[in-house]
Amino acid sequence: MARRTEPPDGGWGWVVVLSAFFQSALVFGVLRSFGVFFVEFVAAFEEQAARVSWIASIGIAVQQFGSPVGSALSTKFGPRPVVMTGGILAALGMLLASFATSLTHLYLSIGLLSVEKVEAGSVKENTQGYTAMKYPSQDCIPGSGWALTFAPTLACLSCYFSRRRSLATGLALTGVGLSSFTFAPFFQWLLSHYAWRGSLLLVSALSLHLVACGALLRPPSLAEDPAVGGPRAQLTSLLHHGPFLRYTVALTLINTGYFIPYLHLVAHLQDLDWDPLPAAFLLSVAAISDLVGRVVSGWLGDAVPGPVTRLLMLWTTLTGVSLALFPVAQAPTALVALAVAYGFTSGALAPLAFSVLPELIGTRRIYCGLGLLQMIESIGGLLGPPLSGYLRDVTGNYTASFVVAGAFLLSGSGILLTLPHFFCFSTTTSGPQDLVTEALDTKVPLPKEGLEED
């Protein structure tokens, strides 16, 4: 491909959007529909909600904490082989999870980290009364596979678009809403016919399609910017970049409460005496609204003048308010209305969260910046679901869980107010290169050898 000085804003970029669409469906669509398995795991392993919540939270955290690894490997080898490898790991992890005999096996197969030590080859009698075979405790895992797929793909997409970046990102992430709409009732149907072990086998087959998505990636060949430097210089400049650090803290707080409804809403509705299938269908209602929100938000992000951060703050605030109102609603009509509101606003903030980053640090640092951002915000993904489950165990309901989740999003929204040019209402604002230049002009001790070698 011919070298360009600016992103082409189209071309093969639309194929990358298609790849990102299916990847977001197969990663976050599965993750957000995993609340259907939550009730099954609680019953099968006879564990408390807080301990079972670690399964999804570890998967979320590993996907984000391992993103710098995917970004670094993509910088060296390109995103295509990295994403294809991640797809194989994700499918293998779900496959091994279907043979789990304890929660620890699920921690290792669906997540990565173990909260308790289990000897390899342990044997446990399950709830059906038979003794299971021996399985090793060192499993391959979807968490690490997801880490190798999502960040490199979004970074590749950002390199293809500039003027239409928000729209392209919004279209790519609509896969999350569409898959959440179909996966939640589909998984519930699988559970009723094949139990959770057979269901995980079929989810493993779905995850294998990530390999085909990775094969479609082809990053554009952009003219190099000598001021950017190598990975070490980029990392050093980002760690001294005040707006980037504040933005990272904001997204970490947002991430702490963002996934709570998709993990615990079904259980909350069952506490209100809802049947499992209608409860799972409410997640589908939220997913439809999420799908619309992502497209509308992507279009507004490119059409509305001024920094995208303002729109991100608006959607984040509305998401936090809708989360906090879930315990107040008791009637089915009110719960459906809140599900629609939460789905739309939470879907709307997702593409803008990735569109803001190139405005802060520029596209030349996007691989390093996105990986570092996801690594730090993984703290929120790791702690949010177990905290929600712990509050459920202590209080006996999910009221405190949803209120605290909403408070986290509102706190992150407040930090967004401190980002550059937030209160600038002129039609033109400083572009990403201006912000990068400002960061480089500060007296940052960059490694001399890193700049010279790279």
Short mmCIF file of C-alpha atoms in Angstrom, two decimals, residues 50-442:
data_model
loop_
_atom_site.label_atom_id
_atom_site.label_comp_id
_atom_site.label_asym_id
_atom_site.label_seq_id
_atom_site.Cartn_x
_atom_site.Cartn_y
_atom_site.Cartn_z
CA ALA A 50 -19.62 -12.69 45.19
CA ARG A 51 -17.43 -15.72 44.43
CA VAL A 52 -19.27 -16.58 41.21
CA SER A 53 -19.01 -12.93 40.11
CA TRP A 54 -15.23 -13.30 39.95
CA ILE A 55 -15.61 -15.45 36.82
CA ALA A 56 -16.82 -12.60 34.63
CA SER A 57 -14.80 -9.91 36.39
CA ILE A 58 -11.55 -11.79 35.83
CA GLY A 59 -12.44 -12.22 32.17
CA ILE A 60 -13.10 -8.48 31.85
CA ALA A 61 -9.95 -7.56 33.75
CA VAL A 62 -7.66 -9.93 31.84
CA GLN A 63 -9.06 -8.73 28.51
CA GLN A 64 -8.16 -5.18 29.46
CA PHE A 65 -5.03 -5.77 31.54
CA GLY A 66 -3.51 -7.88 28.79
CA SER A 67 -4.25 -5.32 26.09
CA PRO A 68 -0.72 -3.83 26.18
CA VAL A 69 0.59 -7.28 25.28
CA GLY A 70 -1.70 -7.41 22.25
CA SER A 71 -0.72 -3.86 21.32
CA ALA A 72 3.00 -4.54 21.65
CA LEU A 73 2.78 -7.75 19.62
CA SER A 74 0.73 -5.93 16.97
CA THR A 75 3.39 -3.24 16.71
CA LYS A 76 6.02 -5.91 16.06
CA PHE A 77 4.15 -8.53 14.02
CA GLY A 78 1.04 -6.67 12.82
CA PRO A 79 -2.52 -7.10 14.13
CA ARG A 80 -3.53 -9.99 11.83
CA PRO A 81 -1.52 -12.90 13.39
CA VAL A 82 -2.06 -11.53 16.89
CA VAL A 83 -5.85 -11.41 16.57
CA MET A 84 -6.00 -14.85 14.94
CA THR A 85 -3.99 -16.32 17.82
CA GLY A 86 -6.31 -14.63 20.29
CA GLY A 87 -9.32 -16.23 18.61
CA ILE A 88 -7.81 -19.70 19.04
CA LEU A 89 -7.08 -19.05 22.72
CA ALA A 90 -10.60 -17.72 23.36
CA ALA A 91 -12.23 -20.79 21.79
CA LEU A 92 -9.92 -23.17 23.64
CA GLY A 93 -10.64 -21.48 26.96
CA MET A 94 -14.42 -21.88 26.57
CA LEU A 95 -13.89 -25.50 25.53
CA LEU A 96 -11.92 -26.28 28.69
CA ALA A 97 -14.44 -24.37 30.82
CA SER A 98 -17.14 -26.87 29.82
CA PHE A 99 -15.21 -29.55 31.75
CA ALA A 100 -14.86 -27.47 34.94
CA THR A 101 -15.42 -29.25 38.26
CA SER A 102 -15.03 -26.21 40.52
CA LEU A 103 -15.19 -22.45 40.42
CA THR A 104 -11.41 -22.33 40.32
CA HIS A 105 -11.41 -24.15 36.99
CA LEU A 106 -13.76 -21.49 35.65
CA TYR A 107 -11.51 -18.74 37.02
CA LEU A 108 -8.64 -20.27 35.07
CA SER A 109 -10.51 -21.06 31.87
CA ILE A 110 -12.92 -18.12 31.47
CA GLY A 111 -10.65 -15.69 33.33
CA LEU A 112 -7.00 -16.11 34.22
CA LEU A 113 -6.30 -15.46 37.89
CA SER A 114 -7.21 -17.83 40.70
CA VAL A 115 -8.47 -16.55 44.04
CA GLU A 116 -7.73 -19.86 45.71
CA LYS A 117 -5.05 -22.50 45.18
CA VAL A 118 -6.13 -25.82 43.69
CA GLU A 119 -3.81 -28.73 43.09
CA ALA A 120 -3.59 -30.05 39.56
CA GLY A 121 -5.71 -33.13 39.00
CA SER A 122 -8.19 -32.40 41.79
CA VAL A 123 -11.32 -34.50 41.97
CA LYS A 124 -14.67 -33.21 43.12
CA GLU A 125 -18.13 -34.70 43.30
CA ASN A 126 -20.52 -32.42 41.45
CA THR A 127 -24.12 -31.58 42.16
CA GLN A 128 -25.39 -34.42 39.96
CA GLY A 129 -23.75 -36.93 42.28
CA TYR A 130 -21.04 -38.45 40.09
CA THR A 131 -17.30 -38.10 40.49
CA ALA A 132 -15.68 -36.11 37.71
CA MET A 133 -12.49 -36.95 35.87
CA LYS A 134 -9.23 -35.27 36.70
CA TYR A 135 -8.39 -32.08 34.88
CA PRO A 136 -5.26 -29.97 35.07
CA SER A 137 -5.62 -26.59 36.71
CA GLN A 138 -3.46 -24.81 34.11
CA ASP A 139 -5.88 -23.94 31.30
CA CYS A 140 -5.81 -21.70 28.26
CA ILE A 141 -8.27 -18.91 28.72
CA PRO A 142 -10.63 -16.58 26.79
CA GLY A 143 -9.52 -13.64 28.93
CA SER A 144 -6.08 -13.66 27.37
CA GLY A 145 -7.53 -14.49 23.95
CA TRP A 146 -9.86 -11.50 24.17
CA ALA A 147 -6.87 -9.34 25.17
CA LEU A 148 -5.17 -10.21 21.88
CA THR A 149 -8.19 -9.36 19.71
CA PHE A 150 -10.06 -6.24 20.73
CA ALA A 151 -7.39 -3.57 21.34
CA PRO A 152 -5.33 -4.28 18.16
CA THR A 153 -8.49 -4.20 16.03
CA LEU A 154 -9.74 -0.88 17.46
CA ALA A 155 -6.27 0.62 17.07
CA CYS A 156 -6.13 -0.55 13.44
CA LEU A 157 -9.56 0.98 12.82
CA SER A 158 -8.49 4.32 14.32
CA CYS A 159 -5.60 4.47 11.85
CA TYR A 160 -8.04 4.25 8.92
CA PHE A 161 -10.38 7.08 9.96
CA SER A 162 -10.10 10.71 11.03
CA ARG A 163 -13.17 12.79 10.09
CA ARG A 164 -15.53 9.81 10.35
CA ARG A 165 -13.82 8.07 13.25
CA SER A 166 -16.77 8.26 15.68
CA LEU A 167 -19.19 6.90 13.09
CA ALA A 168 -16.85 4.08 12.09
CA THR A 169 -16.24 3.16 15.73
CA GLY A 170 -19.97 3.31 16.47
CA LEU A 171 -20.77 1.00 13.56
CA ALA A 172 -18.03 -1.41 14.62
CA LEU A 173 -19.31 -1.57 18.19
CA THR A 174 -22.92 -2.15 17.17
CA GLY A 175 -21.92 -5.79 17.16
CA VAL A 176 -22.08 -5.67 20.94
CA GLY A 177 -25.72 -4.57 21.00
CA LEU A 178 -26.81 -6.90 18.22
CA SER A 179 -25.15 -9.93 19.78
CA SER A 180 -26.46 -9.06 23.25
CA PHE A 181 -29.97 -8.99 21.77
CA THR A 182 -29.58 -12.47 20.30
CA PHE A 183 -27.14 -14.12 22.72
CA ALA A 184 -29.05 -13.59 25.98
CA PRO A 185 -32.21 -15.52 25.00
CA PHE A 186 -30.12 -17.89 22.84
CA PHE A 187 -27.90 -18.80 25.78
CA GLN A 188 -30.97 -19.27 27.96
CA TRP A 189 -32.40 -21.62 25.33
CA LEU A 190 -29.11 -23.52 25.19
CA LEU A 191 -29.10 -23.90 28.98
CA SER A 192 -32.60 -25.34 28.95
CA HIS A 193 -31.66 -27.95 26.30
CA TYR A 194 -27.95 -28.70 26.81
CA ALA A 195 -27.19 -27.50 30.38
CA TRP A 196 -24.26 -25.20 31.04
CA ARG A 197 -21.55 -27.64 29.91
CA GLY A 198 -23.04 -28.20 26.48
CA SER A 199 -23.78 -24.50 26.16
CA LEU A 200 -20.14 -23.59 26.77
CA LEU A 201 -19.09 -26.04 24.06
CA LEU A 202 -21.25 -24.19 21.56
CA VAL A 203 -19.99 -20.80 22.78
CA SER A 204 -16.48 -22.14 22.13
CA ALA A 205 -17.45 -22.86 18.52
CA LEU A 206 -18.76 -19.29 18.19
CA SER A 207 -15.52 -17.86 19.59
CA LEU A 208 -13.49 -19.67 16.94
CA HIS A 209 -14.90 -17.24 14.36
CA LEU A 210 -12.52 -14.62 15.81
CA VAL A 211 -9.81 -16.26 13.71
CA ALA A 212 -11.63 -15.35 10.49
CA CYS A 213 -12.12 -11.79 11.76
CA GLY A 214 -8.40 -11.42 12.38
CA ALA A 215 -7.59 -12.56 8.85
CA LEU A 216 -9.39 -9.47 7.48
CA LEU A 217 -7.09 -6.96 9.22
CA ARG A 218 -4.64 -5.00 7.06
CA PRO A 219 -3.28 -1.82 8.71
CA PRO A 220 -2.72 1.22 6.49
CA SER A 221 0.82 2.26 5.66
CA LEU A 222 1.08 5.78 7.07
CA ALA A 223 4.16 7.98 6.79
CA GLU A 224 6.06 7.81 10.06
CA ASP A 225 6.24 10.79 12.36
CA PRO A 226 9.82 11.17 13.66
CA ALA A 227 8.56 13.03 16.74
CA VAL A 228 6.66 9.98 17.97
CA GLY A 229 9.59 7.75 18.86
CA GLY A 230 9.54 4.07 19.75
CA PRO A 231 7.40 2.19 22.27
CA ARG A 232 9.55 3.21 25.24
CA ALA A 233 9.44 6.88 24.30
CA GLN A 234 5.70 6.69 23.68
CA LEU A 235 5.06 5.06 27.05
CA THR A 236 7.16 7.65 28.86
CA SER A 237 5.38 10.56 27.18
CA LEU A 238 1.95 9.07 27.93
CA LEU A 239 2.79 8.59 31.60
CA HIS A 240 3.61 12.32 31.77
CA HIS A 241 0.55 13.34 29.74
CA GLY A 242 -1.87 14.87 32.27
CA PRO A 243 -5.05 14.73 30.13
CA PHE A 244 -4.38 11.10 29.20
CA LEU A 245 -3.90 10.12 32.86
CA ARG A 246 -7.09 11.89 33.95
CA TYR A 247 -9.00 10.27 31.11
CA THR A 248 -7.69 6.88 32.19
CA VAL A 249 -8.93 7.44 35.76
CA ALA A 250 -12.34 8.50 34.44
CA LEU A 251 -12.72 5.38 32.29
CA THR A 252 -11.58 3.18 35.18
CA LEU A 253 -14.42 4.51 37.34
CA ILE A 254 -16.88 4.15 34.47
CA ASN A 255 -15.70 0.60 33.85
CA THR A 256 -16.32 -0.35 37.48
CA GLY A 257 -20.08 0.07 37.20
CA TYR A 258 -20.65 -0.34 33.46
CA PHE A 259 -21.08 -4.12 33.29
CA ILE A 260 -23.19 -4.61 36.44
CA PRO A 261 -26.63 -4.84 34.75
CA TYR A 262 -25.41 -7.34 32.19
CA LEU A 263 -24.07 -9.58 34.95
CA HIS A 264 -26.70 -9.16 37.68
CA LEU A 265 -29.89 -7.82 36.10
CA VAL A 266 -31.24 -11.33 35.42
CA ALA A 267 -30.59 -12.34 39.04
CA HIS A 268 -32.19 -9.08 40.25
CA LEU A 269 -35.32 -9.76 38.20
CA GLN A 270 -35.51 -13.32 39.53
CA ASP A 271 -35.42 -11.85 43.04
CA LEU A 272 -38.55 -9.96 41.93
CA ASP A 273 -40.15 -13.32 40.96
CA TRP A 274 -39.59 -12.98 37.20
CA ASP A 275 -39.26 -16.19 35.19
CA PRO A 276 -35.76 -16.80 33.73
CA LEU A 277 -36.75 -16.43 30.07
CA PRO A 278 -38.55 -13.04 30.42
CA ALA A 279 -35.67 -11.83 32.58
CA ALA A 280 -33.18 -12.77 29.84
CA PHE A 281 -35.45 -11.12 27.26
CA LEU A 282 -35.16 -7.81 29.15
CA LEU A 283 -31.43 -7.93 28.43
CA SER A 284 -32.37 -8.23 24.77
CA VAL A 285 -34.54 -5.11 25.07
CA ALA A 286 -31.55 -3.25 26.49
CA ALA A 287 -29.39 -4.63 23.69
CA ILE A 288 -31.70 -3.28 20.98
CA SER A 289 -31.58 0.15 22.57
CA ASP A 290 -27.80 -0.22 22.92
CA LEU A 291 -27.55 -0.90 19.18
CA VAL A 292 -29.46 2.26 18.32
CA GLY A 293 -27.47 4.30 20.82
CA ARG A 294 -24.13 3.34 19.29
CA VAL A 295 -25.15 4.37 15.77
CA VAL A 296 -26.76 7.64 16.90
CA SER A 297 -23.78 8.47 19.11
CA GLY A 298 -21.29 7.74 16.34
CA TRP A 299 -23.15 10.03 13.96
CA LEU A 300 -23.46 12.82 16.55
CA GLY A 301 -19.78 12.52 17.46
CA ASP A 302 -18.79 13.50 13.93
CA ALA A 303 -21.65 15.95 13.28
CA VAL A 304 -21.65 18.04 16.48
CA PRO A 305 -18.84 20.66 16.55
CA GLY A 306 -16.51 20.80 19.50
CA PRO A 307 -14.72 18.07 21.48
CA VAL A 308 -16.27 14.62 21.62
CA THR A 309 -15.65 14.64 25.36
CA ARG A 310 -18.79 16.69 26.00
CA LEU A 311 -21.03 14.09 24.41
CA LEU A 312 -19.20 11.33 26.30
CA MET A 313 -19.83 13.14 29.58
CA LEU A 314 -23.54 13.52 28.76
CA TRP A 315 -24.07 9.83 27.98
CA THR A 316 -22.02 8.74 30.99
CA THR A 317 -24.10 10.88 33.35
CA LEU A 318 -27.38 9.55 31.96
CA THR A 319 -26.10 5.97 32.22
CA GLY A 320 -25.20 6.46 35.88
CA VAL A 321 -28.61 7.93 36.67
CA SER A 322 -30.46 5.08 34.96
CA LEU A 323 -28.35 2.53 36.84
CA ALA A 324 -29.12 4.10 40.21
CA LEU A 325 -32.86 4.07 39.42
CA PHE A 326 -33.08 0.31 38.74
CA PRO A 327 -33.81 -0.65 42.39
CA VAL A 328 -36.63 1.94 42.52
CA ALA A 329 -38.53 0.35 39.62
CA GLN A 330 -40.80 -2.55 40.55
CA ALA A 331 -43.48 -2.59 37.85
CA PRO A 332 -42.62 -4.39 34.59
CA THR A 333 -43.32 -1.25 32.56
CA ALA A 334 -40.91 0.83 34.62
CA LEU A 335 -38.20 -1.85 34.39
CA VAL A 336 -38.56 -2.05 30.61
CA ALA A 337 -38.32 1.76 30.34
CA LEU A 338 -35.16 1.78 32.45
CA ALA A 339 -33.68 -1.07 30.40
CA VAL A 340 -34.29 0.96 27.23
CA ALA A 341 -32.75 4.09 28.79
CA TYR A 342 -29.73 2.22 30.15
CA GLY A 343 -29.19 0.36 26.87
CA PHE A 344 -29.28 3.53 24.77
CA THR A 345 -27.03 5.66 26.98
CA SER A 346 -24.51 2.91 27.78
CA GLY A 347 -24.32 2.04 24.10
CA ALA A 348 -23.90 5.69 23.16
CA LEU A 349 -20.89 6.23 25.43
CA ALA A 350 -18.96 3.18 24.14
CA PRO A 351 -17.82 4.45 20.69
CA LEU A 352 -17.05 7.92 22.04
CA ALA A 353 -14.82 6.44 24.74
CA PHE A 354 -12.52 5.16 21.97
CA SER A 355 -12.93 8.22 19.75
CA VAL A 356 -11.71 10.62 22.45
CA LEU A 357 -8.34 8.87 22.78
CA PRO A 358 -6.95 9.81 19.32
CA GLU A 359 -7.97 13.43 20.02
CA LEU A 360 -5.85 13.36 23.18
CA ILE A 361 -2.72 11.54 22.00
CA GLY A 362 -2.89 11.35 18.17
CA THR A 363 -3.12 8.30 15.91
CA ARG A 364 0.65 7.63 15.90
CA ARG A 365 0.46 6.60 19.57
CA ILE A 366 -2.86 4.81 19.37
CA TYR A 367 -1.53 1.24 19.75
CA CYS A 368 0.49 2.09 22.86
CA GLY A 369 -2.16 4.45 24.26
CA LEU A 370 -5.10 2.10 23.83
CA GLY A 371 -3.21 -0.81 25.34
CA LEU A 372 -2.11 1.24 28.35
CA LEU A 373 -5.60 2.66 28.81
CA GLN A 374 -7.23 -0.76 28.82
CA MET A 375 -4.62 -2.16 31.19
CA ILE A 376 -5.30 0.51 33.80
CA GLU A 377 -9.08 0.49 33.45
CA SER A 378 -9.02 -3.28 33.98
CA ILE A 379 -8.91 -2.48 37.69
CA GLY A 380 -12.51 -1.32 37.45
CA GLY A 381 -13.58 -4.38 35.46
CA LEU A 382 -11.93 -6.65 38.02
CA LEU A 383 -13.44 -5.08 41.14
CA GLY A 384 -16.90 -4.02 39.95
CA PRO A 385 -18.76 -7.35 39.63
CA PRO A 386 -17.40 -8.91 42.86
CA LEU A 387 -18.24 -5.71 44.74
CA SER A 388 -21.77 -5.90 43.36
CA GLY A 389 -22.03 -9.56 44.37
CA TYR A 390 -20.65 -8.81 47.83
CA LEU A 391 -23.23 -6.08 48.39
CA ARG A 392 -25.92 -8.56 47.32
CA ASP A 393 -24.69 -11.12 49.86
CA VAL A 394 -24.57 -8.54 52.67
CA THR A 395 -27.87 -6.75 52.02
CA GLY A 396 -29.92 -9.61 50.56
CA ASN A 397 -30.84 -7.69 47.37
CA TYR A 398 -29.26 -5.74 44.53
CA THR A 399 -30.36 -2.25 45.60
CA ALA A 400 -26.96 -1.17 46.90
CA SER A 401 -25.24 -2.87 43.96
CA PHE A 402 -27.00 -0.76 41.33
CA VAL A 403 -26.77 2.48 43.33
CA VAL A 404 -23.01 2.10 43.86
CA ALA A 405 -22.54 1.20 40.18
CA GLY A 406 -24.34 4.40 39.17
CA ALA A 407 -22.18 6.41 41.59
CA PHE A 408 -19.01 5.12 39.91
CA LEU A 409 -20.21 6.29 36.49
CA LEU A 410 -21.19 9.72 37.83
CA SER A 411 -17.73 10.08 39.41
CA GLY A 412 -16.06 9.27 36.09
CA SER A 413 -18.32 11.78 34.37
CA GLY A 414 -17.11 14.49 36.74
CA ILE A 415 -13.46 13.85 35.86
CA LEU A 416 -14.24 14.26 32.16
CA LEU A 417 -14.97 17.92 32.89
CA THR A 418 -11.25 18.49 33.47
CA LEU A 419 -10.11 17.42 29.98
CA PRO A 420 -8.69 20.05 27.58
CA HIS A 421 -11.09 22.25 25.58
CA PHE A 422 -14.16 20.80 27.34
CA PHE A 423 -15.64 24.27 27.89
CA CYS A 424 -14.50 25.63 24.51
CA PHE A 425 -17.63 26.39 22.47
CA SER A 426 -15.99 27.72 19.32
CA THR A 427 -16.50 25.81 16.07
CA THR A 428 -12.82 24.91 15.88
CA THR A 429 -10.83 23.22 18.59
CA SER A 430 -7.28 22.04 18.88
CA GLY A 431 -6.69 18.84 16.95
CA PRO A 432 -4.94 15.79 18.28
CA GLN A 433 -1.57 16.84 16.94
CA ASP A 434 -1.82 20.09 18.91
CA LEU A 435 -2.37 18.14 22.10
CA VAL A 436 0.50 15.78 21.31
CA THR A 437 2.79 18.73 20.63
CA GLU A 438 1.80 20.27 23.96
CA ALA A 439 2.66 17.01 25.71
CA LEU A 440 6.03 16.73 23.96
CA ASP A 441 6.90 20.35 24.63
CA THR A 442 6.74 19.67 28.37
#
